[in-house]
Amino acid sequence: MIIITGATGELGSRIVDRLLERVPPETVGVSVRDAARAQALADRGVRVRAGDFTEPETLAHAFEGADRVLVISASIRGDAAVGANLAAVDAAVAAGAGRILYTSHQASAADSLFAPQAVHAATEQHLARLAVPTTALRNGFYANTLAFQLDGALTTGTIAAPADGPVSWTAHDDLAEAAAILLAAEHPGDGVTAPLTAAEALDLEQVATELSALTGRTITRTVVDDEEWLASMIEHGMPAPAAEFTLGLYRAARRGEFDVVDPALGELLGRAPLPVSATLRRLLG
């Protein structure tokens, strides 16, 4: 049985859908914090069980009978995220899974300026020490993150943010399909994958140009000083830790951490990855 965690989330739900195009539903199980939210999957024949990374004792039942487990990185911050990921990985090993897959990131690095990348690096290191085969999916930067910019851009006509750098904005749909392909593959590959990215990396000035073309409005890009931006976000209600967290994204981008593109995703999909305009069009509705 193939077990997928976080199957009601934005990425996990898409992965399950793509996987069910390739394997029978009775061979798929999901581990979710709230089983009621996965009733639609149960109705399709998928095994649904409650499991929570922060309550590792729940995972033995959720992972029971697993041949493969896809651990979708915990959507929490700080040291707790590493502990949660490792708890899920260890539970998969204890359940007897013959392979563990993990949703990592193209910029995974212990010294990254964006905190989640250190979490991914620590999880990858743990995977590398296991006796069972593992595959870490080096996913490109999620293009849906651009939703954070849209309200301000459409209201004011400008993307006002700290200095940034090129980012390989990659669509959830493409990454979900890639994960499903590897989950269903006899030999998905060991260790970390090549970066699974879109075909180009764009900075926010180029994103503004894309938005202008899509909306028929002139959207410009304004660079805001880091501390000025931080103070503004906090003044407008963003908690200080969240603002500091987000600022790390810009700092990492301008250091070039996300300025990576690779043909691996397109080769795996057998087609060109979706451009950032496809995600922007969907976000715009």
Short mmCIF file of C-alpha atoms in Angstrom, two decimals:
data_model
loop_
_atom_site.label_atom_id
_atom_site.label_comp_id
_atom_site.label_asym_id
_atom_site.label_seq_id
_atom_site.Cartn_x
_atom_site.Cartn_y
_atom_site.Cartn_z
CA MET A 1 0.00 0.00 0.00
CA ILE A 2 1.14 3.54 -0.82
CA ILE A 3 0.54 5.97 2.06
CA ILE A 4 0.44 9.73 1.53
CA THR A 5 0.48 12.17 4.42
CA GLY A 6 -1.14 15.60 4.37
CA ALA A 7 -3.59 14.36 1.75
CA THR A 8 -6.13 17.13 2.31
CA GLY A 9 -3.56 19.87 1.77
CA GLU A 10 -2.88 21.85 -1.36
CA LEU A 11 -0.10 19.56 -2.59
CA GLY A 12 -1.17 16.29 -1.00
CA SER A 13 -4.70 16.36 -2.40
CA ARG A 14 -3.34 16.84 -5.89
CA ILE A 15 -0.85 14.00 -5.45
CA VAL A 16 -3.61 11.60 -4.44
CA ASP A 17 -5.69 12.60 -7.45
CA ARG A 18 -2.78 12.02 -9.83
CA LEU A 19 -1.83 8.76 -8.15
CA LEU A 20 -5.37 7.40 -8.49
CA GLU A 21 -5.00 7.82 -12.25
CA ARG A 22 -2.17 5.28 -12.08
CA VAL A 23 -3.00 2.72 -9.38
CA PRO A 24 -6.18 1.13 -7.95
CA PRO A 25 -7.73 3.05 -5.02
CA GLU A 26 -7.52 0.04 -2.71
CA THR A 27 -3.71 0.28 -2.92
CA VAL A 28 -3.70 3.87 -1.65
CA GLY A 29 -3.99 5.08 1.92
CA VAL A 30 -3.82 8.57 3.39
CA SER A 31 -2.75 9.85 6.77
CA VAL A 32 -4.55 13.06 7.72
CA ARG A 33 -5.05 14.99 10.92
CA ASP A 34 -8.83 15.21 10.40
CA ALA A 35 -10.26 12.08 8.79
CA ALA A 36 -13.62 13.78 8.26
CA ARG A 37 -12.04 16.16 5.77
CA ALA A 38 -10.95 13.18 3.65
CA GLN A 39 -14.39 11.60 3.34
CA ALA A 40 -14.40 12.22 -0.40
CA LEU A 41 -11.28 10.07 -0.68
CA ALA A 42 -12.85 7.32 1.40
CA ASP A 43 -15.83 7.43 -0.96
CA ARG A 44 -13.41 6.76 -3.84
CA GLY A 45 -12.06 3.64 -2.12
CA VAL A 46 -8.96 5.15 -0.51
CA ARG A 47 -8.08 4.01 3.01
CA VAL A 48 -8.34 7.02 5.32
CA ARG A 49 -6.76 7.04 8.77
CA ALA A 50 -6.02 9.81 11.24
CA GLY A 51 -2.37 10.56 11.90
CA ASP A 52 -0.53 13.58 13.24
CA PHE A 53 3.23 14.15 13.02
CA THR A 54 3.11 15.96 16.38
CA GLU A 55 1.44 12.92 17.97
CA PRO A 56 3.73 10.13 16.71
CA GLU A 57 1.75 7.45 18.52
CA THR A 58 -1.07 7.97 15.97
CA LEU A 59 1.16 7.15 13.02
CA ALA A 60 1.55 3.41 13.64
CA HIS A 61 -2.12 2.87 12.78
CA ALA A 62 -2.06 5.42 9.95
CA PHE A 63 0.96 3.75 8.31
CA GLU A 64 -0.02 0.14 8.96
CA GLY A 65 0.70 -2.11 5.96
CA ALA A 66 2.67 0.55 4.10
CA ASP A 67 4.93 -0.49 1.24
CA ARG A 68 5.78 3.13 0.46
CA VAL A 69 5.17 6.30 2.42
CA LEU A 70 5.28 9.84 1.05
CA VAL A 71 6.00 12.24 3.90
CA ILE A 72 4.86 15.72 2.96
CA SER A 73 6.95 18.16 4.97
CA ALA A 74 5.21 19.45 8.10
CA SER A 75 3.56 22.84 7.66
CA ILE A 76 4.92 24.20 10.92
CA ARG A 77 7.93 26.39 11.66
CA GLY A 78 11.14 26.13 13.63
CA ASP A 79 12.72 23.18 15.38
CA ALA A 80 9.30 21.59 15.81
CA ALA A 81 9.14 21.09 12.04
CA VAL A 82 12.30 18.98 12.05
CA GLY A 83 11.01 16.89 14.94
CA ALA A 84 7.67 16.36 13.22
CA ASN A 85 9.25 15.30 9.93
CA LEU A 86 11.62 12.90 11.64
CA ALA A 87 8.79 11.41 13.69
CA ALA A 88 6.87 10.68 10.48
CA VAL A 89 9.91 9.19 8.77
CA ASP A 90 10.72 6.99 11.75
CA ALA A 91 7.10 5.84 11.97
CA ALA A 92 7.22 4.83 8.32
CA VAL A 93 10.34 2.77 9.00
CA ALA A 94 8.70 1.16 12.03
CA ALA A 95 5.64 0.29 9.92
CA GLY A 96 7.88 -1.68 7.56
CA ALA A 97 7.77 0.62 4.55
CA GLY A 98 10.17 -0.48 1.85
CA ARG A 99 10.72 3.08 0.61
CA ILE A 100 10.16 6.53 2.06
CA LEU A 101 9.70 9.60 -0.12
CA TYR A 102 9.82 13.15 1.20
CA THR A 103 8.85 16.52 -0.25
CA SER A 104 12.03 18.55 0.10
CA HIS A 105 13.02 21.74 -1.72
CA GLN A 106 15.42 22.77 -4.44
CA ALA A 107 17.21 25.13 -2.02
CA SER A 108 17.60 22.64 0.83
CA ALA A 109 20.66 23.76 2.80
CA ALA A 110 21.64 24.08 6.44
CA ASP A 111 22.90 27.64 5.91
CA SER A 112 19.93 28.96 3.92
CA LEU A 113 18.62 32.42 4.76
CA PHE A 114 15.05 31.05 4.49
CA ALA A 115 14.30 28.92 7.54
CA PRO A 116 12.39 26.03 5.88
CA GLN A 117 15.45 25.07 3.87
CA ALA A 118 17.38 24.14 7.02
CA VAL A 119 14.42 21.96 8.01
CA HIS A 120 14.60 20.19 4.66
CA ALA A 121 18.36 19.74 4.98
CA ALA A 122 18.03 18.18 8.43
CA THR A 123 15.31 15.84 7.20
CA GLU A 124 17.38 14.81 4.18
CA GLN A 125 20.33 14.05 6.45
CA HIS A 126 18.11 11.81 8.55
CA LEU A 127 16.82 10.02 5.46
CA ALA A 128 20.37 9.39 4.29
CA ARG A 129 21.16 7.51 7.50
CA LEU A 130 18.28 5.06 7.16
CA ALA A 131 18.71 1.43 6.15
CA VAL A 132 15.68 1.56 3.82
CA PRO A 133 15.70 3.25 0.39
CA THR A 134 14.60 6.89 0.38
CA THR A 135 13.83 9.54 -2.21
CA ALA A 136 13.85 13.26 -1.43
CA LEU A 137 11.93 15.30 -3.99
CA ARG A 138 13.78 18.59 -4.49
CA ASN A 139 10.65 20.56 -5.37
CA GLY A 140 10.87 23.95 -7.00
CA PHE A 141 9.56 27.00 -5.16
CA TYR A 142 5.77 26.81 -5.00
CA ALA A 143 4.30 29.35 -7.41
CA ASN A 144 1.17 29.66 -5.26
CA THR A 145 3.30 31.71 -2.84
CA LEU A 146 2.75 34.62 -5.23
CA ALA A 147 -0.79 34.90 -3.85
CA PHE A 148 0.83 36.88 -1.04
CA GLN A 149 1.65 39.63 -3.55
CA LEU A 150 -1.62 39.80 -5.46
CA ASP A 151 -3.94 41.81 -3.22
CA GLY A 152 -1.47 44.64 -2.81
CA ALA A 153 -0.50 44.59 -6.46
CA LEU A 154 -4.09 44.73 -7.68
CA THR A 155 -5.08 47.39 -5.12
CA THR A 156 -2.10 49.72 -5.50
CA GLY A 157 -0.75 48.81 -8.94
CA THR A 158 2.64 47.90 -7.53
CA ILE A 159 4.44 44.97 -5.95
CA ALA A 160 6.10 46.65 -2.97
CA ALA A 161 8.55 44.30 -1.30
CA PRO A 162 12.18 43.98 -0.24
CA ALA A 163 14.87 43.38 -2.85
CA ASP A 164 14.62 39.86 -4.22
CA GLY A 165 16.12 37.68 -6.93
CA PRO A 166 15.02 35.13 -9.53
CA VAL A 167 12.82 32.28 -8.27
CA SER A 168 11.86 29.16 -10.21
CA TRP A 169 8.15 29.50 -9.49
CA THR A 170 6.82 25.95 -9.96
CA ALA A 171 3.19 24.86 -10.17
CA HIS A 172 1.66 22.56 -7.55
CA ASP A 173 -0.03 20.59 -10.33
CA ASP A 174 3.32 19.75 -11.93
CA LEU A 175 4.95 18.77 -8.66
CA ALA A 176 1.95 16.64 -7.72
CA GLU A 177 2.10 14.79 -11.02
CA ALA A 178 5.83 14.23 -10.60
CA ALA A 179 5.32 12.83 -7.10
CA ALA A 180 2.59 10.49 -8.35
CA ILE A 181 4.81 9.24 -11.16
CA LEU A 182 7.61 8.44 -8.72
CA LEU A 183 5.27 6.86 -6.17
CA ALA A 184 3.94 4.50 -8.83
CA ALA A 185 7.35 3.80 -10.40
CA GLU A 186 9.12 0.52 -9.75
CA HIS A 187 12.45 2.33 -9.33
CA PRO A 188 11.89 5.99 -8.39
CA GLY A 189 15.57 6.61 -7.66
CA ASP A 190 17.52 6.84 -4.43
CA GLY A 191 18.70 9.90 -2.55
CA VAL A 192 17.83 13.45 -3.60
CA THR A 193 16.38 14.18 -7.01
CA ALA A 194 17.62 16.83 -9.38
CA PRO A 195 15.80 20.15 -8.82
CA LEU A 196 12.19 19.71 -9.95
CA THR A 197 11.60 23.21 -11.24
CA ALA A 198 9.80 25.24 -13.83
CA ALA A 199 11.75 26.10 -16.96
CA GLU A 200 12.63 29.66 -15.94
CA ALA A 201 13.31 31.75 -12.85
CA LEU A 202 11.70 35.18 -12.55
CA ASP A 203 12.20 38.00 -10.08
CA LEU A 204 9.29 40.12 -8.87
CA GLU A 205 9.86 42.77 -11.54
CA GLN A 206 9.30 40.07 -14.16
CA VAL A 207 6.30 38.79 -12.21
CA ALA A 208 4.89 42.32 -12.31
CA THR A 209 5.28 42.27 -16.09
CA GLU A 210 3.41 38.96 -16.25
CA LEU A 211 0.63 40.39 -14.08
CA SER A 212 0.38 43.45 -16.31
CA ALA A 213 -0.10 41.24 -19.36
CA LEU A 214 -2.73 39.11 -17.63
CA THR A 215 -4.77 41.95 -16.13
CA GLY A 216 -4.38 44.63 -18.79
CA ARG A 217 -3.20 46.98 -16.06
CA THR A 218 0.24 48.44 -15.46
CA ILE A 219 1.71 46.67 -12.44
CA THR A 220 5.08 48.02 -11.34
CA ARG A 221 7.72 46.78 -8.91
CA THR A 222 8.88 48.91 -5.97
CA VAL A 223 11.80 47.88 -3.78
CA VAL A 224 11.26 48.57 -0.08
CA ASP A 225 14.02 48.65 2.56
CA ASP A 226 14.04 45.48 4.67
CA GLU A 227 13.42 47.18 8.00
CA GLU A 228 10.81 49.51 6.53
CA TRP A 229 8.97 46.55 5.05
CA LEU A 230 9.20 44.62 8.31
CA ALA A 231 7.79 47.52 10.33
CA SER A 232 4.97 47.98 7.80
CA MET A 233 3.96 44.33 7.91
CA ILE A 234 3.86 44.33 11.70
CA GLU A 235 1.93 47.61 11.73
CA HIS A 236 -0.66 46.03 9.42
CA GLY A 237 -1.17 43.07 11.74
CA MET A 238 1.35 40.45 10.70
CA PRO A 239 2.90 38.84 13.80
CA ALA A 240 6.57 39.77 14.14
CA PRO A 241 7.83 36.15 13.90
CA ALA A 242 5.83 35.65 10.68
CA ALA A 243 7.20 38.89 9.24
CA GLU A 244 10.79 37.90 10.07
CA PHE A 245 10.14 34.47 8.55
CA THR A 246 8.86 36.01 5.32
CA LEU A 247 11.71 38.49 5.13
CA GLY A 248 14.05 35.50 5.05
CA LEU A 249 12.48 34.50 1.75
CA TYR A 250 13.50 37.78 0.13
CA ARG A 251 17.00 37.64 1.60
CA ALA A 252 17.48 34.11 0.33
CA ALA A 253 16.12 35.02 -3.10
CA ARG A 254 18.51 37.90 -3.56
CA ARG A 255 21.40 35.65 -2.51
CA GLY A 256 20.42 33.46 -5.46
CA GLU A 257 19.20 30.45 -3.50
CA PHE A 258 16.13 29.99 -5.71
CA ASP A 259 17.78 30.94 -9.00
CA VAL A 260 17.96 27.32 -10.14
CA VAL A 261 16.25 25.67 -13.09
CA ASP A 262 16.69 22.12 -14.29
CA PRO A 263 15.16 20.01 -17.07
CA ALA A 264 14.41 17.12 -14.68
CA LEU A 265 10.76 18.02 -14.03
CA GLY A 266 9.92 18.38 -17.72
CA GLU A 267 11.68 15.11 -18.49
CA LEU A 268 9.72 13.32 -15.77
CA LEU A 269 6.40 14.78 -16.92
CA GLY A 270 7.11 14.27 -20.61
CA ARG A 271 6.07 17.85 -21.31
CA ALA A 272 7.07 21.40 -20.52
CA PRO A 273 6.33 22.48 -16.93
CA LEU A 274 3.62 25.11 -16.50
CA PRO A 275 4.89 28.71 -16.68
CA VAL A 276 4.29 31.12 -13.81
CA SER A 277 1.55 32.79 -15.87
CA ALA A 278 -0.58 29.65 -15.51
CA THR A 279 -0.51 29.90 -11.72
CA LEU A 280 -1.09 33.64 -11.77
CA ARG A 281 -4.08 33.19 -14.08
CA ARG A 282 -5.58 30.63 -11.66
CA LEU A 283 -4.93 32.84 -8.64
CA LEU A 284 -6.57 35.76 -10.38
CA GLY A 285 -9.66 33.62 -10.95
#
